[in-house]
PDB file of C-alpha atoms and ligand atoms in Angstrom:
ATOM      1  CA  MET A   1       3.085 -16.429 -33.009  1.00  0.00           C
ATOM      2  CA  ALA A   2      -0.452 -15.483 -32.087  1.00  0.00           C
ATOM      3  CA  ALA A   3      -0.066 -12.147 -33.838  1.00  0.00           C
ATOM      4  CA  ARG A   4       1.151 -13.902 -36.959  1.00  0.00           C
ATOM      5  CA  ALA A   5      -1.800 -16.294 -36.868  1.00  0.00           C
ATOM      6  CA  SER A   6      -4.325 -13.435 -36.521  1.00  0.00           C
ATOM      7  CA  PHE A   7      -2.590 -11.605 -39.346  1.00  0.00           C
ATOM      8  CA  ILE A   8      -3.020 -14.609 -41.615  1.00  0.00           C
ATOM      9  CA  ALA A   9      -6.628 -14.860 -40.474  1.00  0.00           C
ATOM     10  CA  VAL A  10      -7.225 -11.244 -41.295  1.00  0.00           C
ATOM     11  CA  VAL A  11      -5.649 -11.578 -44.766  1.00  0.00           C
ATOM     12  CA  ALA A  12      -7.687 -14.720 -45.470  1.00  0.00           C
ATOM     13  CA  LEU A  13     -10.847 -12.943 -44.385  1.00  0.00           C
ATOM     14  CA  LEU A  14     -10.122  -9.955 -46.613  1.00  0.00           C
ATOM     15  CA  ALA A  15      -9.460 -12.236 -49.505  1.00  0.00           C
ATOM     16  CA  LEU A  16     -12.726 -13.982 -48.877  1.00  0.00           C
ATOM     17  CA  VAL A  17     -14.678 -10.722 -48.732  1.00  0.00           C
ATOM     18  CA  ALA A  18     -13.047  -9.366 -51.888  1.00  0.00           C
ATOM     19  CA  GLY A  19     -13.732 -12.662 -53.657  1.00  0.00           C
ATOM     20  CA  ALA A  20     -17.350 -12.603 -52.533  1.00  0.00           C
ATOM     21  CA  ALA A  21     -17.807  -9.014 -53.719  1.00  0.00           C
ATOM     22  CA  ARG A  22     -16.222  -9.827 -57.017  1.00  0.00           C
ATOM     23  CA  ALA A  23     -18.159 -13.030 -57.519  1.00  0.00           C
ATOM     24  CA  SER A  24     -21.408 -11.177 -56.877  1.00  0.00           C
ATOM     25  CA  ASN A  25     -20.956  -8.848 -59.925  1.00  0.00           C
ATOM     26  CA  GLU A  26     -23.084 -10.868 -62.280  1.00  0.00           C
ATOM     27  CA  GLU A  27     -23.174  -8.048 -64.874  1.00  0.00           C
ATOM     28  CA  GLY A  28     -19.402  -7.705 -64.995  1.00  0.00           C
ATOM     29  CA  ASP A  29     -19.071 -11.460 -65.474  1.00  0.00           C
ATOM     30  CA  ALA A  30     -21.624 -11.451 -68.322  1.00  0.00           C
ATOM     31  CA  LEU A  31     -19.826  -8.595 -70.072  1.00  0.00           C
ATOM     32  CA  TYR A  32     -16.482 -10.249 -69.614  1.00  0.00           C
ATOM     33  CA  ALA A  33     -17.833 -13.497 -71.138  1.00  0.00           C
ATOM     34  CA  LEU A  34     -18.956 -11.392 -74.077  1.00  0.00           C
ATOM     35  CA  ARG A  35     -15.451  -9.866 -74.352  1.00  0.00           C
ATOM     36  CA  GLN A  36     -13.866 -13.315 -74.412  1.00  0.00           C
ATOM     37  CA  ARG A  37     -16.043 -14.469 -77.327  1.00  0.00           C
ATOM     38  CA  LEU A  38     -15.384 -11.298 -79.442  1.00  0.00           C
ATOM     39  CA  THR A  39     -12.475 -10.437 -81.756  1.00  0.00           C
ATOM     40  CA  ASP A  40     -11.544  -6.801 -81.134  1.00  0.00           C
ATOM     41  CA  PRO A  41      -8.918  -5.594 -83.627  1.00  0.00           C
ATOM     42  CA  ASN A  42      -9.313  -1.936 -82.611  1.00  0.00           C
ATOM     43  CA  GLY A  43      -8.941  -2.641 -78.884  1.00  0.00           C
ATOM     44  CA  VAL A  44     -12.245  -1.065 -77.872  1.00  0.00           C
ATOM     45  CA  LEU A  45     -12.651  -3.589 -75.037  1.00  0.00           C
ATOM     46  CA  GLN A  46      -9.189  -3.107 -73.558  1.00  0.00           C
ATOM     47  CA  SER A  47     -10.549  -1.337 -70.439  1.00  0.00           C
ATOM     48  CA  TRP A  48     -12.749  -4.315 -69.583  1.00  0.00           C
ATOM     49  CA  ASP A  49     -10.883  -5.476 -66.529  1.00  0.00           C
ATOM     50  CA  PRO A  50     -12.683  -8.354 -64.715  1.00  0.00           C
ATOM     51  CA  THR A  51     -10.749  -7.721 -61.425  1.00  0.00           C
ATOM     52  CA  LEU A  52     -12.581  -4.429 -60.805  1.00  0.00           C
ATOM     53  CA  VAL A  53     -15.554  -4.519 -58.366  1.00  0.00           C
ATOM     54  CA  ASN A  54     -18.040  -3.630 -61.156  1.00  0.00           C
ATOM     55  CA  PRO A  55     -17.942  -2.803 -64.863  1.00  0.00           C
ATOM     56  CA  CYS A  56     -19.115   0.760 -64.364  1.00  0.00           C
ATOM     57  CA  THR A  57     -15.741   2.309 -65.218  1.00  0.00           C
ATOM     58  CA  TRP A  58     -15.214   0.225 -68.384  1.00  0.00           C
ATOM     59  CA  PHE A  59     -15.391   2.146 -71.658  1.00  0.00           C
ATOM     60  CA  HIS A  60     -18.703   1.756 -73.625  1.00  0.00           C
ATOM     61  CA  VAL A  61     -20.550   0.621 -70.503  1.00  0.00           C
ATOM     62  CA  THR A  62     -22.922   2.911 -68.635  1.00  0.00           C
ATOM     63  CA  CYS A  63     -24.351   2.265 -65.155  1.00  0.00           C
ATOM     64  CA  ASP A  64     -27.118   3.971 -63.154  1.00  0.00           C
ATOM     65  CA  GLN A  65     -26.597   5.345 -59.611  1.00  0.00           C
ATOM     66  CA  ALA A  66     -27.053   1.901 -58.155  1.00  0.00           C
ATOM     67  CA  SER A  67     -24.118   0.593 -60.329  1.00  0.00           C
ATOM     68  CA  ARG A  68     -26.407  -1.435 -62.543  1.00  0.00           C
ATOM     69  CA  VAL A  69     -25.489  -1.644 -66.218  1.00  0.00           C
ATOM     70  CA  VAL A  70     -28.065   0.265 -68.310  1.00  0.00           C
ATOM     71  CA  ARG A  71     -26.204   0.916 -71.602  1.00  0.00           C
ATOM     72  CA  LEU A  72     -23.850  -0.985 -73.814  1.00  0.00           C
ATOM     73  CA  ASP A  73     -22.500   1.146 -76.640  1.00  0.00           C
ATOM     74  CA  LEU A  74     -20.419  -0.837 -79.076  1.00  0.00           C
ATOM     75  CA  GLY A  75     -21.830   0.453 -82.359  1.00  0.00           C
ATOM     76  CA  ASN A  76     -19.231   1.059 -85.152  1.00  0.00           C
ATOM     77  CA  SER A  77     -16.494  -0.766 -83.162  1.00  0.00           C
ATOM     78  CA  ASN A  78     -15.178  -3.251 -85.817  1.00  0.00           C
ATOM     79  CA  ILE A  79     -15.840  -6.156 -83.435  1.00  0.00           C
ATOM     80  CA  SER A  80     -16.559  -9.668 -84.748  1.00  0.00           C
ATOM     81  CA  GLY A  81     -17.765 -12.985 -83.326  1.00  0.00           C
ATOM     82  CA  SER A  82     -21.060 -14.091 -81.975  1.00  0.00           C
ATOM     83  CA  ILE A  83     -23.265 -12.268 -79.452  1.00  0.00           C
ATOM     84  CA  GLY A  84     -23.816 -15.328 -77.165  1.00  0.00           C
ATOM     85  CA  PRO A  85     -26.359 -15.951 -74.365  1.00  0.00           C
ATOM     86  CA  GLU A  86     -24.586 -14.048 -71.559  1.00  0.00           C
ATOM     87  CA  LEU A  87     -26.065 -10.625 -72.479  1.00  0.00           C
ATOM     88  CA  GLY A  88     -29.446 -12.048 -71.276  1.00  0.00           C
ATOM     89  CA  ARG A  89     -28.017 -11.611 -67.752  1.00  0.00           C
ATOM     90  CA  LEU A  90     -27.849  -7.871 -68.042  1.00  0.00           C
ATOM     91  CA  VAL A  91     -31.461  -7.562 -66.756  1.00  0.00           C
ATOM     92  CA  ASN A  92     -31.243  -3.777 -66.132  1.00  0.00           C
ATOM     93  CA  LEU A  93     -30.080  -2.972 -69.676  1.00  0.00           C
ATOM     94  CA  LYS A  94     -32.048  -0.295 -71.479  1.00  0.00           C
ATOM     95  CA  TYR A  95     -29.912   0.335 -74.550  1.00  0.00           C
ATOM     96  CA  LEU A  96     -28.104  -2.455 -76.444  1.00  0.00           C
ATOM     97  CA  GLU A  97     -26.138  -0.864 -79.276  1.00  0.00           C
ATOM     98  CA  LEU A  98     -24.136  -3.329 -81.353  1.00  0.00           C
ATOM     99  CA  TYR A  99     -24.844  -1.866 -84.816  1.00  0.00           C
ATOM    100  CA  ARG A 100     -22.317  -1.699 -87.709  1.00  0.00           C
ATOM    101  CA  ASN A 101     -19.912  -4.402 -86.693  1.00  0.00           C
ATOM    102  CA  ASN A 102     -19.120  -7.841 -88.074  1.00  0.00           C
ATOM    103  CA  LEU A 103     -21.185  -9.914 -85.690  1.00  0.00           C
ATOM    104  CA  ILE A 104     -22.145 -13.407 -86.930  1.00  0.00           C
ATOM    105  CA  GLY A 105     -24.399 -16.214 -85.715  1.00  0.00           C
ATOM    106  CA  ASP A 106     -27.848 -16.052 -84.194  1.00  0.00           C
ATOM    107  CA  ILE A 107     -29.629 -13.420 -82.174  1.00  0.00           C
ATOM    108  CA  PRO A 108     -29.694 -15.176 -78.747  1.00  0.00           C
ATOM    109  CA  GLN A 109     -33.197 -15.945 -77.530  1.00  0.00           C
ATOM    110  CA  GLU A 110     -31.899 -15.035 -74.040  1.00  0.00           C
ATOM    111  CA  LEU A 111     -32.174 -11.365 -75.090  1.00  0.00           C
ATOM    112  CA  GLY A 112     -35.899 -11.861 -74.316  1.00  0.00           C
ATOM    113  CA  ASN A 113     -34.872 -11.632 -70.600  1.00  0.00           C
ATOM    114  CA  LEU A 114     -33.962  -7.963 -70.926  1.00  0.00           C
ATOM    115  CA  LYS A 115     -37.294  -6.668 -69.609  1.00  0.00           C
ATOM    116  CA  ASN A 116     -36.169  -3.056 -69.314  1.00  0.00           C
ATOM    117  CA  LEU A 117     -34.701  -2.766 -72.840  1.00  0.00           C
ATOM    118  CA  ILE A 118     -35.835   0.321 -74.771  1.00  0.00           C
ATOM    119  CA  SER A 119     -33.509   0.102 -77.788  1.00  0.00           C
ATOM    120  CA  LEU A 120     -32.218  -3.007 -79.531  1.00  0.00           C
ATOM    121  CA  ASP A 121     -29.896  -1.950 -82.298  1.00  0.00           C
ATOM    122  CA  LEU A 122     -28.156  -4.865 -84.101  1.00  0.00           C
ATOM    123  CA  TYR A 123     -28.363  -3.482 -87.588  1.00  0.00           C
ATOM    124  CA  ALA A 124     -25.627  -3.746 -90.201  1.00  0.00           C
ATOM    125  CA  ASN A 125     -23.994  -6.939 -89.063  1.00  0.00           C
ATOM    126  CA  LYS A 126     -23.861 -10.482 -90.489  1.00  0.00           C
ATOM    127  CA  LEU A 127     -26.450 -12.093 -88.166  1.00  0.00           C
ATOM    128  CA  THR A 128     -28.181 -15.265 -89.442  1.00  0.00           C
ATOM    129  CA  GLY A 129     -30.971 -17.481 -88.234  1.00  0.00           C
ATOM    130  CA  GLY A 130     -34.439 -16.506 -87.185  1.00  0.00           C
ATOM    131  CA  ILE A 131     -35.818 -13.520 -85.174  1.00  0.00           C
ATOM    132  CA  PRO A 132     -36.395 -15.077 -81.677  1.00  0.00           C
ATOM    133  CA  LYS A 133     -39.993 -15.155 -80.578  1.00  0.00           C
ATOM    134  CA  SER A 134     -38.770 -14.389 -77.046  1.00  0.00           C
ATOM    135  CA  LEU A 135     -38.198 -10.756 -78.064  1.00  0.00           C
ATOM    136  CA  SER A 136     -41.980 -10.370 -77.831  1.00  0.00           C
ATOM    137  CA  LYS A 137     -41.458 -10.282 -74.022  1.00  0.00           C
ATOM    138  CA  LEU A 138     -39.656  -6.907 -74.237  1.00  0.00           C
ATOM    139  CA  ASN A 139     -42.551  -4.837 -73.073  1.00  0.00           C
ATOM    140  CA  SER A 140     -40.508  -1.647 -72.706  1.00  0.00           C
ATOM    141  CA  LEU A 141     -38.973  -1.858 -76.171  1.00  0.00           C
ATOM    142  CA  ARG A 142     -39.373   1.273 -78.360  1.00  0.00           C
ATOM    143  CA  PHE A 143     -36.718   0.725 -81.022  1.00  0.00           C
ATOM    144  CA  MET A 144     -35.953  -2.544 -82.785  1.00  0.00           C
ATOM    145  CA  ARG A 145     -33.489  -2.180 -85.638  1.00  0.00           C
ATOM    146  CA  LEU A 146     -32.295  -5.508 -87.044  1.00  0.00           C
ATOM    147  CA  ASN A 147     -31.974  -4.337 -90.649  1.00  0.00           C
ATOM    148  CA  ASN A 148     -29.062  -5.136 -92.970  1.00  0.00           C
ATOM    149  CA  ASN A 149     -28.228  -8.633 -91.672  1.00  0.00           C
ATOM    150  CA  LYS A 150     -28.939 -12.111 -93.105  1.00  0.00           C
ATOM    151  CA  LEU A 151     -31.859 -13.030 -90.937  1.00  0.00           C
ATOM    152  CA  THR A 152     -34.295 -15.673 -92.211  1.00  0.00           C
ATOM    153  CA  GLY A 153     -37.735 -17.027 -91.291  1.00  0.00           C
ATOM    154  CA  SER A 154     -40.960 -15.086 -90.513  1.00  0.00           C
ATOM    155  CA  ILE A 155     -41.647 -12.148 -88.366  1.00  0.00           C
ATOM    156  CA  PRO A 156     -42.975 -13.536 -85.055  1.00  0.00           C
ATOM    157  CA  ARG A 157     -46.707 -12.835 -84.739  1.00  0.00           C
ATOM    158  CA  GLU A 158     -46.194 -12.294 -80.997  1.00  0.00           C
ATOM    159  CA  PHE A 159     -44.535  -8.940 -81.803  1.00  0.00           C
ATOM    160  CA  ALA A 160     -47.959  -7.518 -82.180  1.00  0.00           C
ATOM    161  CA  LYS A 161     -47.991  -7.463 -78.291  1.00  0.00           C
ATOM    162  CA  LEU A 162     -45.122  -4.981 -78.206  1.00  0.00           C
ATOM    163  CA  SER A 163     -47.368  -2.002 -77.561  1.00  0.00           C
ATOM    164  CA  ASN A 164     -44.520   0.534 -76.807  1.00  0.00           C
ATOM    165  CA  LEU A 165     -42.731  -0.232 -80.070  1.00  0.00           C
ATOM    166  CA  LYS A 166     -42.396   2.941 -82.115  1.00  0.00           C
ATOM    167  CA  VAL A 167     -39.697   2.000 -84.667  1.00  0.00           C
ATOM    168  CA  ILE A 168     -39.062  -1.355 -86.275  1.00  0.00           C
ATOM    169  CA  ASP A 169     -36.554  -1.851 -89.124  1.00  0.00           C
ATOM    170  CA  LEU A 170     -36.169  -5.351 -90.510  1.00  0.00           C
ATOM    171  CA  SER A 171     -35.319  -4.242 -94.056  1.00  0.00           C
ATOM    172  CA  ASN A 172     -32.467  -5.825 -96.088  1.00  0.00           C
ATOM    173  CA  ASN A 173     -32.633  -9.330 -94.708  1.00  0.00           C
ATOM    174  CA  ASP A 174     -33.938 -12.605 -96.027  1.00  0.00           C
ATOM    175  CA  LEU A 175     -37.235 -12.854 -94.201  1.00  0.00           C
ATOM    176  CA  CYS A 176     -40.261 -14.618 -95.549  1.00  0.00           C
ATOM    177  CA  GLY A 177     -43.982 -14.850 -94.820  1.00  0.00           C
ATOM    178  CA  THR A 178     -46.180 -11.753 -94.319  1.00  0.00           C
ATOM    179  CA  ILE A 179     -45.948  -8.530 -92.394  1.00  0.00           C
ATOM    180  CA  PRO A 180     -48.290  -8.551 -89.278  1.00  0.00           C
ATOM    181  CA  VAL A 181     -51.083  -5.962 -89.191  1.00  0.00           C
ATOM    182  CA  ASP A 182     -52.074  -5.998 -85.535  1.00  0.00           C
ATOM    183  CA  GLY A 183     -51.018  -3.807 -82.632  1.00  0.00           C
ATOM    184  CA  PRO A 184     -48.142  -1.335 -83.404  1.00  0.00           C
ATOM    185  CA  PHE A 185     -47.826  -2.884 -86.845  1.00  0.00           C
ATOM    186  CA  SER A 186     -50.918  -0.967 -88.017  1.00  0.00           C
ATOM    187  CA  THR A 187     -48.825   2.189 -88.149  1.00  0.00           C
ATOM    188  CA  PHE A 188     -45.339   1.084 -89.220  1.00  0.00           C
ATOM    189  CA  PRO A 189     -44.181   2.283 -92.663  1.00  0.00           C
ATOM    190  CA  LEU A 190     -43.416  -0.453 -95.186  1.00  0.00           C
ATOM    191  CA  GLN A 191     -39.800   0.797 -95.707  1.00  0.00           C
ATOM    192  CA  GLY A 192     -38.957  -1.050 -92.496  1.00  0.00           C
ATOM    193  CA  PHE A 193     -39.693  -4.309 -94.235  1.00  0.00           C
ATOM    194  CA  GLU A 194     -38.172  -3.591 -97.678  1.00  0.00           C
ATOM    195  CA  ASN A 195     -35.662  -5.767 -99.497  1.00  0.00           C
ATOM    196  CA  ASN A 196     -36.654  -9.106 -98.056  1.00  0.00           C
ATOM    197  CA  SER A 197     -37.132 -10.850-101.346  1.00  0.00           C
ATOM    198  CA  ARG A 198     -39.467 -13.587 -99.918  1.00  0.00           C
ATOM    199  CA  LEU A 199     -41.553 -11.381 -97.656  1.00  0.00           C
ATOM    200  CA  ASN A 200     -45.029 -10.634 -98.889  1.00  0.00           C
ATOM    201  CA  GLY A 201     -47.071  -7.537 -98.199  1.00  0.00           C
ATOM    202  CA  PRO A 202     -49.267  -6.997 -95.103  1.00  0.00           C
ATOM    203  CA  GLU A 203     -51.447 -10.074 -94.525  1.00  0.00           C
ATOM    204  CA  LEU A 204     -55.103  -9.866 -95.302  1.00  0.00           C
ATOM    205  CA  GLN A 205     -56.717 -10.237 -91.949  1.00  0.00           C
ATOM    206  CA  GLY A 206     -57.665 -13.869 -91.394  1.00  0.00           C
ATOM    207  CA  LEU A 207     -57.151 -14.895 -94.939  1.00  0.00           C
ATOM    208  CA  VAL A 208     -53.446 -15.512 -95.581  1.00  0.00           C
ATOM    209  CA  PRO A 209     -51.664 -18.113 -93.491  1.00  0.00           C
ATOM    210  CA  TYR A 210     -48.882 -16.289 -91.624  1.00  0.00           C
ATOM    211  CA  ASP A 211     -46.088 -18.481 -92.874  1.00  0.00           C
ATOM    212  CA  PHE A 212     -47.187 -18.127 -96.513  1.00  0.00           C
ATOM    213  CA  GLY A 213     -44.030 -18.195 -98.686  1.00  0.00           C
ATOM    214  CA  CYS A 214     -41.726 -19.537 -95.920  1.00  0.00           C
TER     215      CYS A 214
HETATM  216  C1  NAG B 301     -11.227  -3.669 -88.677  1.00  0.00           C
HETATM  217  O1  NAG B 301     -10.380  -4.728 -88.357  1.00  0.00           O
HETATM  218  C2  NAG B 301      -9.775  -5.275 -89.437  1.00  0.00           C
HETATM  219  C3  NAG B 301      -8.990  -6.530 -88.952  1.00  0.00           C
HETATM  220  O2  NAG B 301      -9.903  -7.517 -88.573  1.00  0.00           O
HETATM  221  C4  NAG B 301      -8.787  -4.257 -90.026  1.00  0.00           C
HETATM  222  O3  NAG B 301      -8.133  -4.820 -91.138  1.00  0.00           O
HETATM  223  C5  NAG B 301      -9.542  -3.030 -90.390  1.00  0.00           C
HETATM  224  O4  NAG B 301      -8.651  -2.040 -90.799  1.00  0.00           O
HETATM  225  C6  NAG B 301     -10.372  -2.500 -89.251  1.00  0.00           C
HETATM  226  N1  NAG B 301     -11.238  -1.390 -89.700  1.00  0.00           N
HETATM  227  C7  NAG B 301     -11.269  -0.217 -89.064  1.00  0.00           C
HETATM  228  C8  NAG B 301     -12.205   0.791 -89.626  1.00  0.00           C
HETATM  229  O5  NAG B 301     -10.696   0.000 -87.985  1.00  0.00           O
HETATM  230  C1  NAG B 302     -33.431  -1.647-100.894  1.00  0.00           C
HETATM  231  O1  NAG B 302     -32.449  -1.933-101.848  1.00  0.00           O
HETATM  232  C2  NAG B 302     -32.307  -0.880-102.786  1.00  0.00           C
HETATM  233  C3  NAG B 302     -31.296  -1.394-103.828  1.00  0.00           C
HETATM  234  O2  NAG B 302     -30.185  -1.944-103.245  1.00  0.00           O
HETATM  235  C4  NAG B 302     -31.805   0.424-102.090  1.00  0.00           C
HETATM  236  O3  NAG B 302     -31.687   1.443-102.993  1.00  0.00           O
HETATM  237  C5  NAG B 302     -32.863   0.797-101.033  1.00  0.00           C
HETATM  238  O4  NAG B 302     -32.400   1.889-100.308  1.00  0.00           O
HETATM  239  C6  NAG B 302     -33.158  -0.370-100.070  1.00  0.00           C
HETATM  240  N1  NAG B 302     -34.216  -0.018 -99.153  1.00  0.00           N
HETATM  241  C7  NAG B 302     -33.949   0.058 -97.867  1.00  0.00           C
HETATM  242  C8  NAG B 302     -35.224   0.415 -96.985  1.00  0.00           C
HETATM  243  O5  NAG B 302     -32.910  -0.046 -97.308  1.00  0.00           O
END
């Protein structure tokens, strides 16, 4: 009887420990929430099993040695649906590759929480709405490719603070206003802004209101 009681106690304890370990994987939970909001006709997310201790063995997910998610590679994956706010919880992410899919809806402002992000590739989707100002908090960002979507509004002036930005492509959207000239924008080629029918050329310093034409 006592042996049976202690066996039950041990099982209960193990279940509790396993549950705690599982519940503590914030990054796995965030990715699984993304999986649930996406339509995945080609089954690229099939290996995303939320019962595993972490998402590091899932296809298209890369972790560092400390089992923190640093890359998400879902370019060219035929996925559709909206991106959602959960990705903002992947605070160790360096590469967010979601290009050439059928993603719709807004770029979540929560992506501004990804302080370690180096590359934000959302090009060739069907994203709408404005470019979030919060992305100006991405101090490590080197590549921002949002081209070939249906984005509207102006280019946030705060992007001039992105001193590590080397490549920006916002071409083939429906942006308006003018192109900033400060900070890294002083060296970006104009092709990265082409085919936005309501976007005007680089602003004349101090003369043209930034939302001119919006
Ligand atoms: C993408 O998914 C659609 C179904 O939503 C399917 O008809 C199409 O063949 C898929 N394309 C590729 C390249 O797999
Ligand atoms: C702009 O659109 C034209 C015509 O569709 C296309 O030839 C050109 O490559 C586009 N420019 C960029 C930077 O994508």
